Short mmCIF file of C-alpha atoms in Angstrom, two decimals:
data_model
loop_
_atom_site.label_atom_id
_atom_site.label_comp_id
_atom_site.label_asym_id
_atom_site.label_seq_id
_atom_site.Cartn_x
_atom_site.Cartn_y
_atom_site.Cartn_z
CA UNK Z 958 0.00 0.00 0.00
CA UNK Z 959 2.80 2.40 0.91
CA UNK Z 960 4.55 1.67 -2.37
CA UNK Z 961 1.37 2.41 -4.31
CA UNK Z 962 0.81 5.70 -2.48
CA UNK Z 963 4.38 6.75 -3.14
CA UNK Z 964 3.95 5.92 -6.81
CA UNK Z 965 0.86 8.13 -6.97
CA UNK Z 966 2.67 11.02 -5.30
CA UNK Z 967 5.61 10.64 -7.66
CA UNK Z 968 3.36 11.08 -10.68
CA UNK Z 969 4.08 14.79 -10.35
CA UNK Z 970 2.03 17.98 -10.26
CA UNK Z 971 0.24 20.17 -12.76
CA UNK Z 972 0.45 23.94 -13.00
CA UNK Z 973 -2.94 25.59 -12.55
CA UNK Z 974 -3.38 29.38 -12.71
CA UNK Z 975 -4.74 30.64 -9.40
CA UNK Z 976 -6.90 32.99 -11.44
CA UNK Z 977 -8.86 29.99 -12.73
CA UNK Z 978 -10.01 29.11 -9.21
CA UNK Z 979 -11.00 32.68 -8.37
CA UNK Z 980 -12.73 33.40 -11.68
CA UNK Z 981 -14.32 30.13 -12.88
CA UNK Z 982 -17.67 31.21 -11.41
CA UNK Z 983 -17.51 34.51 -13.32
CA UNK Z 984 -16.89 32.43 -16.46
CA UNK Z 985 -20.16 30.62 -15.73
CA UNK Z 986 -18.42 27.32 -15.02
CA UNK Z 987 -19.64 25.06 -12.24
CA UNK Z 988 -17.42 22.90 -10.02
CA UNK Z 989 -17.98 19.72 -12.06
CA UNK Z 990 -17.03 21.46 -15.30
CA UNK Z 991 -13.96 22.90 -13.59
CA UNK Z 992 -12.81 19.47 -12.43
CA UNK Z 993 -13.37 18.06 -15.91
CA UNK Z 994 -11.19 20.80 -17.40
CA UNK Z 995 -8.51 20.15 -14.78
CA UNK Z 996 -8.55 16.44 -15.62
CA UNK Z 997 -8.13 17.25 -19.31
CA UNK Z 998 -5.18 19.47 -18.35
CA UNK Z 999 -3.69 16.62 -16.33
CA UNK Z 1000 -3.94 14.21 -19.26
CA UNK Z 1001 -2.42 16.79 -21.61
CA UNK Z 1002 0.57 17.34 -19.35
CA UNK Z 1003 1.03 13.58 -19.12
CA UNK Z 1004 1.16 13.30 -22.90
CA UNK Z 1005 -2.38 12.01 -23.48
CA UNK Z 1006 -3.69 14.74 -25.77
CA UNK Z 1007 -7.11 13.22 -26.42
CA UNK Z 1008 -8.40 11.41 -23.32
CA UNK Z 1009 -11.61 9.49 -23.89
CA UNK Z 1010 -14.84 10.14 -21.97
CA UNK Z 1011 -14.25 6.78 -20.30
CA UNK Z 1012 -10.84 7.88 -19.02
CA UNK Z 1013 -12.16 11.21 -17.83
CA UNK Z 1014 -15.29 9.91 -16.11
CA UNK Z 1015 -13.21 7.25 -14.33
CA UNK Z 1016 -11.58 10.10 -12.39
CA UNK Z 1017 -14.87 11.81 -11.57
CA UNK Z 1018 -18.29 11.12 -10.10
CA UNK Z 1019 -20.13 11.45 -13.41
CA UNK Z 1020 -21.08 8.76 -15.89
CA UNK Z 1021 -19.57 8.35 -19.33
CA UNK Z 1022 -22.72 9.74 -20.98
CA UNK Z 1023 -22.70 12.75 -18.63
CA UNK Z 1024 -19.04 13.30 -19.43
CA UNK Z 1025 -19.80 13.16 -23.17
CA UNK Z 1026 -22.56 15.73 -22.77
CA UNK Z 1027 -20.38 18.02 -20.65
CA UNK Z 1028 -17.53 17.88 -23.16
CA UNK Z 1029 -19.95 18.78 -25.95
CA UNK Z 1030 -21.25 21.79 -23.99
CA UNK Z 1031 -17.76 23.01 -23.13
CA UNK Z 1032 -16.81 22.89 -26.81
CA UNK Z 1033 -19.98 24.73 -27.83
CA UNK Z 1034 -19.45 27.39 -25.17
CA UNK Z 1035 -15.87 27.99 -26.30
CA UNK Z 1036 -13.86 26.61 -23.39
CA UNK Z 1037 -12.10 23.77 -25.20
CA UNK Z 1038 -11.60 22.82 -28.82
CA UNK Z 1039 -10.64 19.72 -30.74
CA UNK Z 1040 -7.76 20.25 -33.12
CA UNK Z 1041 -6.52 18.14 -36.02
CA UNK Z 1042 -2.80 17.37 -35.97
CA UNK Z 1043 -0.46 15.21 -38.02
CA UNK Z 1044 2.37 13.06 -36.78
CA UNK Z 1045 5.82 12.98 -38.37
CA UNK Z 1046 4.60 9.97 -40.32
CA UNK Z 1047 1.71 11.97 -41.71
CA UNK Z 1048 -0.91 10.23 -39.62
CA UNK Z 1049 -3.85 12.44 -38.67
CA UNK Z 1050 -4.92 12.57 -35.02
CA UNK Z 1051 -7.10 14.70 -32.79
CA UNK Z 1052 -6.19 16.53 -29.61
CA UNK Z 1053 -7.84 18.75 -27.02
CA UNK Z 1054 -6.73 22.35 -26.67
CA UNK Z 1055 -7.42 24.52 -23.63
CA UNK Z 1056 -6.31 27.68 -25.39
CA UNK Z 1057 -9.92 28.98 -25.57
CA UNK Z 1058 -10.16 28.61 -21.77
CA UNK Z 1059 -6.97 30.59 -21.21
CA UNK Z 1060 -8.16 33.28 -23.63
CA UNK Z 1061 -11.46 33.58 -21.79
CA UNK Z 1062 -9.59 33.79 -18.50
CA UNK Z 1063 -7.34 36.58 -19.81
CA UNK Z 1064 -10.38 38.46 -21.13
CA UNK Z 1065 -12.05 38.15 -17.74
CA UNK Z 1066 -8.92 39.45 -16.03
CA UNK Z 1067 -8.78 42.45 -18.37
CA UNK Z 1068 -12.47 43.22 -17.78
CA UNK Z 1069 -11.90 43.13 -14.03
CA UNK Z 1070 -8.93 45.47 -14.32
CA UNK Z 1071 -10.93 47.81 -16.53
CA UNK Z 1072 -13.81 47.88 -14.04
CA UNK Z 1073 -11.38 48.52 -11.20
CA UNK Z 1074 -9.71 51.35 -13.13
CA UNK Z 1075 -13.11 52.89 -13.86
CA UNK Z 1076 -14.03 52.76 -10.17
CA UNK Z 1077 -10.71 54.35 -9.21
CA UNK Z 1078 -11.16 57.02 -11.88
CA UNK Z 1079 -14.67 57.79 -10.64
CA UNK Z 1080 -13.38 58.12 -7.08
CA UNK Z 1081 -10.59 60.43 -8.28
CA UNK Z 1082 -13.08 62.54 -10.21
CA UNK Z 1083 -15.33 62.90 -7.17
CA UNK Z 1084 -12.36 63.89 -5.03
CA UNK Z 1085 -11.25 66.41 -7.66
CA UNK Z 1086 -14.64 68.10 -7.83
CA UNK Z 1087 -14.68 68.28 -4.03
CA UNK Z 1088 -11.23 69.92 -3.97
CA UNK Z 1089 -12.26 72.57 -6.50
CA UNK Z 1090 -15.52 73.37 -4.75
CA UNK Z 1091 -13.68 73.63 -1.43
CA UNK Z 1092 -11.13 76.11 -2.83
CA UNK Z 1093 -13.75 78.13 -4.71
CA UNK Z 1094 -16.05 78.10 -1.69
CA UNK Z 1095 -19.09 77.31 -3.81
CA UNK Z 1096 -20.55 74.65 -6.14
CA UNK Z 1097 -19.02 74.63 -9.61
CA UNK Z 1098 -21.05 75.99 -12.49
CA UNK Z 1099 -22.06 73.69 -15.38
CA UNK Z 1100 -19.39 75.30 -17.56
CA UNK Z 1101 -16.73 74.78 -14.89
CA UNK Z 1102 -17.79 71.14 -14.45
CA UNK Z 1103 -17.53 70.63 -18.20
CA UNK Z 1104 -14.07 72.23 -18.27
CA UNK Z 1105 -12.89 70.07 -15.38
CA UNK Z 1106 -14.24 67.01 -17.19
CA UNK Z 1107 -12.28 67.98 -20.31
CA UNK Z 1108 -9.08 68.26 -18.29
CA UNK Z 1109 -9.63 64.80 -16.80
CA UNK Z 1110 -10.26 63.30 -20.25
CA UNK Z 1111 -6.90 64.64 -21.44
CA UNK Z 1112 -4.26 61.88 -21.15
CA UNK Z 1113 -1.67 64.51 -20.17
CA UNK Z 1114 -3.71 65.74 -17.21
CA UNK Z 1115 -3.51 63.31 -14.32
CA UNK Z 1116 -5.84 64.26 -11.40
CA UNK Z 1117 -2.75 64.90 -9.29
CA UNK Z 1118 -1.46 67.36 -11.90
CA UNK Z 1119 -4.84 69.12 -12.05
CA UNK Z 1120 -4.76 69.49 -8.26
CA UNK Z 1121 -1.26 70.93 -8.54
CA UNK Z 1122 -2.55 73.45 -11.11
CA UNK Z 1123 -5.33 74.41 -8.71
CA UNK Z 1124 -2.76 74.90 -5.93
CA UNK Z 1125 -0.61 77.13 -8.12
CA UNK Z 1126 -3.65 79.24 -9.01
CA UNK Z 1127 -4.52 79.61 -5.32
CA UNK Z 1128 -0.94 80.64 -4.49
CA UNK Z 1129 -0.94 83.20 -7.31
CA UNK Z 1130 -4.23 84.73 -6.21
CA UNK Z 1131 -5.75 83.95 -9.62
CA UNK Z 1132 -8.43 81.46 -8.66
CA UNK Z 1133 -10.29 81.03 -11.91
CA UNK Z 1134 -10.58 78.27 -14.49
CA UNK Z 1135 -9.02 80.33 -17.27
CA UNK Z 1136 -5.81 80.78 -15.31
CA UNK Z 1137 -5.69 77.11 -14.27
CA UNK Z 1138 -6.19 76.15 -17.91
CA UNK Z 1139 -3.18 78.32 -18.84
CA UNK Z 1140 -1.08 76.54 -16.22
CA UNK Z 1141 -2.11 73.08 -17.44
CA UNK Z 1142 -1.55 74.11 -21.05
CA UNK Z 1143 1.96 75.28 -20.24
CA UNK Z 1144 2.75 72.10 -18.32
CA UNK Z 1145 1.47 69.97 -21.16
CA UNK Z 1146 3.57 71.92 -23.67
CA UNK Z 1147 6.66 71.34 -21.55
CA UNK Z 1148 5.96 67.63 -21.11
CA UNK Z 1149 5.23 67.85 -17.39
CA UNK Z 1150 3.40 64.71 -16.30
CA UNK Z 1151 4.40 64.10 -12.67
CA UNK Z 1152 3.80 66.03 -9.48
CA UNK Z 1153 7.55 66.45 -8.95
CA UNK Z 1154 7.98 68.00 -12.39
CA UNK Z 1155 5.07 70.35 -11.66
CA UNK Z 1156 6.60 71.38 -8.33
CA UNK Z 1157 9.95 72.05 -9.96
CA UNK Z 1158 8.32 74.13 -12.67
CA UNK Z 1159 6.38 76.14 -10.09
CA UNK Z 1160 9.53 76.69 -8.05
CA UNK Z 1161 11.39 78.01 -11.08
CA UNK Z 1162 8.62 80.47 -11.89
CA UNK Z 1163 8.40 81.65 -8.29
CA UNK Z 1164 12.15 82.22 -8.18
CA UNK Z 1165 11.96 84.13 -11.44
CA UNK Z 1166 9.01 86.18 -10.19
CA UNK Z 1167 10.77 87.05 -6.94
CA UNK Z 1168 13.49 88.82 -8.94
CA UNK Z 1169 10.93 91.20 -10.50
CA UNK Z 1170 9.66 94.38 -8.76
CA UNK Z 1171 6.03 94.42 -7.64
CA UNK Z 1172 3.76 95.73 -10.38
CA UNK Z 1173 1.38 98.57 -9.41
CA UNK Z 1174 -1.69 99.69 -11.22
CA UNK Z 1175 -2.57 103.32 -12.14
CA UNK Z 1176 -4.31 103.92 -8.78
CA UNK Z 1177 -1.01 103.10 -7.02
CA UNK Z 1178 -2.54 100.08 -5.30
CA UNK Z 1179 -0.25 97.07 -5.28
CA UNK Z 1180 -1.56 94.30 -7.46
CA UNK Z 1181 -1.30 90.73 -6.29
CA UNK Z 1182 1.87 89.21 -7.77
CA UNK Z 1183 1.21 86.09 -9.80
CA UNK Z 1184 3.17 83.69 -11.95
CA UNK Z 1185 2.71 84.19 -15.65
CA UNK Z 1186 2.85 80.63 -16.87
CA UNK Z 1187 3.00 81.72 -20.51
CA UNK Z 1188 6.34 83.46 -20.00
CA UNK Z 1189 9.43 81.43 -20.76
#
């Protein structure tokens, strides 16, 4: 008995993507279908590329006829396929391929990532609107909401960068969308895509501005110094 058990253990292991176990339900596979696919995978890795329904059902709790029906459904639903191959001697033979299963699994993974990214983007958008309304001290107008939406749709304008543009506008005393748009336009033109690059750019402009005398209007009242982001 011990010798037999050792022989079974020495048959080796099969590599199964963890994603298959976490996502088989989302692929509309039940546990019996999953085990059938895993048994096909086991036979394939052992060199048996076209196990019979008899061989497969012998490892499961389903009958041969049930196994036949399940195989037919899995083929129709695009989880496995039967391929024609030819040996070196030119003899035609058939084999199972699980490539459709792996493709479906990859598609499911990509859909999940896309949904997650959309949820994160929605959360970032909500946070961005909140930041703007907090700084402006009022709800944004429809035009301002549309402008903010356009900035977020621009691949060059990460929400962090838009927040940085808002901060620069606050520091300059020019809290309006036109001025923020000028800042973002200038950053985009100069290839600024990270918060560190934006900070460095702002620091350079502030240092440059500090070297200039304060500008006064005709009524001799000091105007609020600001950073002209269109100056180079």
